[in-house]
Each structure stands twice: as structure tokens, then as C-alpha cells.
Short mmCIF file of C-alpha atoms (C1' of nucleotides) in Angstrom, two decimals:
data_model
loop_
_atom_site.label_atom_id
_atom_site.label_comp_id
_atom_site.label_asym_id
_atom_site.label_seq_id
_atom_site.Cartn_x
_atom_site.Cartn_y
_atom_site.Cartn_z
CA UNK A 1 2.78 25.11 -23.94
CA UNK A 2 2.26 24.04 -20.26
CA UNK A 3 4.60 21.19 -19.42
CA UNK A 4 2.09 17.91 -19.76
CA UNK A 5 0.90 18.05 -16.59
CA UNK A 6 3.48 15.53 -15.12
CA UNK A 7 0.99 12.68 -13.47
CA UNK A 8 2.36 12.14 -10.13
CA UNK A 9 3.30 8.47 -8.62
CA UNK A 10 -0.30 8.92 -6.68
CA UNK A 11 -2.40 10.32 -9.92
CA UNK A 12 -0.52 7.25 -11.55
CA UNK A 13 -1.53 4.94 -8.54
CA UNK A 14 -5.37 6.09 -8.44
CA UNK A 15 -5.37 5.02 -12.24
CA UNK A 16 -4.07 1.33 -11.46
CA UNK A 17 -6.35 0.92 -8.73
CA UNK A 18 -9.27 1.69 -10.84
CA UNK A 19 -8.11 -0.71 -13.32
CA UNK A 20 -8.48 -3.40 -10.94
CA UNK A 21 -11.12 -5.81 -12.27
CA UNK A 22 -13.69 -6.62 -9.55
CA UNK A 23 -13.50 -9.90 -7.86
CA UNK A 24 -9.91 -9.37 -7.91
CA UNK A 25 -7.19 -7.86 -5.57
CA UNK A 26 -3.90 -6.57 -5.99
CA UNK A 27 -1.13 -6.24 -3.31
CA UNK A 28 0.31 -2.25 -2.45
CA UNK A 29 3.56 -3.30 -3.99
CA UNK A 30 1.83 -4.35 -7.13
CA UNK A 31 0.25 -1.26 -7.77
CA UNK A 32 3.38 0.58 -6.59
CA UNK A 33 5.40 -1.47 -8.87
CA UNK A 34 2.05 -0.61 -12.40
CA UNK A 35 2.84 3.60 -10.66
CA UNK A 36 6.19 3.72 -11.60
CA UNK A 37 7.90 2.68 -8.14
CA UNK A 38 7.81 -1.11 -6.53
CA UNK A 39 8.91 0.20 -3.45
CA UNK A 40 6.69 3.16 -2.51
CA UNK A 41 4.05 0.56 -1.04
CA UNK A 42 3.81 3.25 1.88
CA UNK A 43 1.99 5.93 -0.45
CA UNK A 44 -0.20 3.51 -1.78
CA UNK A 45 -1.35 3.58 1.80
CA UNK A 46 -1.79 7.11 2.10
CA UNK A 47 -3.55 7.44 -1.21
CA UNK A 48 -6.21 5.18 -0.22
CA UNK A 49 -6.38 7.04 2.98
CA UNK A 50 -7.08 10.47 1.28
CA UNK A 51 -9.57 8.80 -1.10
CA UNK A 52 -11.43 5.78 0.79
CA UNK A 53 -13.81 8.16 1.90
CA UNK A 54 -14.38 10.99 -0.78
CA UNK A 55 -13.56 8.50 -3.94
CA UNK A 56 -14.68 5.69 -5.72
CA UNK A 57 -12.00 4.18 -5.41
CA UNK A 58 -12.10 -0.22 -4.98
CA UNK A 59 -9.66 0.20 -1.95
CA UNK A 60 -11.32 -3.24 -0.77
CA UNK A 61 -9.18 -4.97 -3.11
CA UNK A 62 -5.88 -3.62 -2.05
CA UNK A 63 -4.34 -5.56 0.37
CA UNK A 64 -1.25 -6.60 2.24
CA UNK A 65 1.64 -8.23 0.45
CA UNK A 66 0.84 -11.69 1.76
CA UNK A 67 -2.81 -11.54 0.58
CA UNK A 68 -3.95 -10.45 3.58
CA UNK A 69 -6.18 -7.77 4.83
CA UNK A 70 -3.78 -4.58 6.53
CA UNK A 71 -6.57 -3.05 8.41
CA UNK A 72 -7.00 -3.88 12.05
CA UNK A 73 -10.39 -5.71 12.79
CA UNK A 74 -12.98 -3.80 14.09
CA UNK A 75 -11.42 -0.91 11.81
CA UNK A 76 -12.75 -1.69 8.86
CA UNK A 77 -11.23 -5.28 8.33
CA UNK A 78 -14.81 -6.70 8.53
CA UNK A 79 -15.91 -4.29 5.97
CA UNK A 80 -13.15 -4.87 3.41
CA UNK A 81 -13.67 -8.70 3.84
CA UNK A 82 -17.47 -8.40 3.50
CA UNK A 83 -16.74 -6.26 -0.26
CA UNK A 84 -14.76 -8.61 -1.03
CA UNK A 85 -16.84 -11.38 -0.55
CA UNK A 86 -19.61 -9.64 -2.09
CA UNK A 87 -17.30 -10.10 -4.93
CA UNK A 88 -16.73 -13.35 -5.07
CA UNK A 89 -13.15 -13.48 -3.40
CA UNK A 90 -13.02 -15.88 -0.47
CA UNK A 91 -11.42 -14.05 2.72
CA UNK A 92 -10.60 -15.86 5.87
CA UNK A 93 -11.78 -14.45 9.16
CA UNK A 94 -8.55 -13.57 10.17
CA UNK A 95 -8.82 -11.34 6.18
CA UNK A 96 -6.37 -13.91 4.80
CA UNK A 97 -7.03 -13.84 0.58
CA UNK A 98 -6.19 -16.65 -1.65
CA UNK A 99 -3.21 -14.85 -3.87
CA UNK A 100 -3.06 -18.20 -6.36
CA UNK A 101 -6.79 -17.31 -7.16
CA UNK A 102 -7.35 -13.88 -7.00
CA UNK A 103 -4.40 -11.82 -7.28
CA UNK A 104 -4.67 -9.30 -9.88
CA UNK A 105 -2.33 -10.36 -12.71
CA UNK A 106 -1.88 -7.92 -15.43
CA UNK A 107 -0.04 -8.73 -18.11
CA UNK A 108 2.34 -6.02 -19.07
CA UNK A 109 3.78 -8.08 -15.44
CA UNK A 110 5.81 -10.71 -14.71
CA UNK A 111 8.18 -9.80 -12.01
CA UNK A 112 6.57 -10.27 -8.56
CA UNK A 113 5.32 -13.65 -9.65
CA UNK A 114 8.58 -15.09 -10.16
"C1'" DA B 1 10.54 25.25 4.87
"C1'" DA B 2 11.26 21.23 8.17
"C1'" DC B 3 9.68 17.23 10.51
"C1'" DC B 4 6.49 13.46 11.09
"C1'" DT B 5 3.28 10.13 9.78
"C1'" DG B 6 1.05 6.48 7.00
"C1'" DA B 7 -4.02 0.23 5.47
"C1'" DC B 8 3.62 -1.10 3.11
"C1'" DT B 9 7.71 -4.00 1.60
"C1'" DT B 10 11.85 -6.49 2.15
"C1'" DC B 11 16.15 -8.05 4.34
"C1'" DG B 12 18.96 -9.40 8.26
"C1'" DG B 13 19.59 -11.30 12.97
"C1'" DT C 1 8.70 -16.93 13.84
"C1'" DC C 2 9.32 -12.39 15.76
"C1'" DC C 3 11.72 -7.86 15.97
"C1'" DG C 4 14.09 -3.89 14.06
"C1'" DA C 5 15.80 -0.80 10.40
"C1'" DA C 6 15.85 1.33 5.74
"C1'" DG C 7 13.42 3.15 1.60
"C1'" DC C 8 9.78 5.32 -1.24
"C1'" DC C 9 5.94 9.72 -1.99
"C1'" DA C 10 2.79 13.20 -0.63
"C1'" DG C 11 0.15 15.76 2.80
"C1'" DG C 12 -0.53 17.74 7.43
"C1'" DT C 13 1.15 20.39 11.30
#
DNA sequence: AACCTGACTTCGG
DNA sequence: TCCGAAGCCAGGT
């Protein structure tokens, strides 16, 4: 039979993102790290690219590894941080999140927290 | 097919 | 604290 279709790290990343519960947010290298790879952060970035604007995906709650919002302001920084307030997450102006409150924790993890 | 880029991350100086 | 370099994956040119 056809090989199982072998999910690539981005099919694997779209699934994690979905996952993420609303009123939560999750950092690229967390959702790298759920895909399969901690370190390819960078195509986490690209996925969202290809899908922000034909998918559903929540890419409002992926942000920076600080907890803080990667788009530049007046590029869709506002709109992230208004989602995500519509949420219930508290964003600073400057799209700084609270990571101690909101971070998406999952528990099959326990690495990044340390 | 090759090279470059991307909402990143992490370490070293 | 700021700057620069290396590393990952997939798509576009």
C-alpha cells in the first residue's frame, strides 16, 4: 500500500496550532518542539504565513519566545493583540504577553519550562 | 535543481 | 543590553 502519507514537520505543526486552547498562547519553539523539531521555530513562521490568510488557523496565539508579539506594529501587531484580548489574554501595548499565565502548557511537556 | 527568504531561537562577545 | 552567526523546514523565484 501507499507509504502512510508521511505528515510533514508543517502538516504536524498546523495540527499543534489547532490544538491550542483559546485564551491561550504558545511560543514558535513550543510548537516546533509538539512538530517533531524544537529548533525549526523559523518554519513555524512560514507556516503561519502560508495559512494566516486562507486558514483557520489561531495564528494570534503564536508568539515570540519571550511572550511577546513578533509582528511589527502597524503590521498586524494591533490586530493579534486585539484577538488576543478578545480572548481574555492581557497584552501590553508594546504586545508583551504574560507567559506565567497564559502560556500554553501541554502536558505530554516539561522541557522548556525547566 | 540551486539559492534565498521567512511573524524564530539560542549562544557568544 | 545590543549585535552577529548558526541551525531547522518548506516554498518561491
Amino acid at each position: 500500500m501507499k507509504e502512510s502519507t508521511p505528515k510533514t514537520f508543517t502538516e504536524c505543526a498546523i495540527d499543534v496550532i489547532k490544538k491550542i486552547p483559546r485564551g491561550r498562547v504558545a511560543t514558535y519553539g513550543q510548537i516546533a518542539a509538539l512538530a517533531g523539531n524544537p529548533m525549526a521555530a523559523r518554519q513555524i513562521a512560514w507556516i503561519l504565513n502560508s495559512n494566516w490568510k486562507c486558514d483557520k488557523l489561531p495564528w494570534q496565539r503564536i508568539i515570540g519566545s519571550k511572550g511577546r508579539i513578533s509582528l511589527p506594529s502597524g503590521n498586524g501587531l494591533e490586530t493579534q493583540r486585539s484577538l488576543l484580548r478578545r480572548e481574555g489574554v492581557s497584552v501590553t501595548n508594546d504586545g508583551a504577553i504574560d507567559l506565567d499565565r497564559f502560556q500554553w502548557n501541554p502536558k505530554k511537556i516539561s522541557r522548556w519550562q525547566a
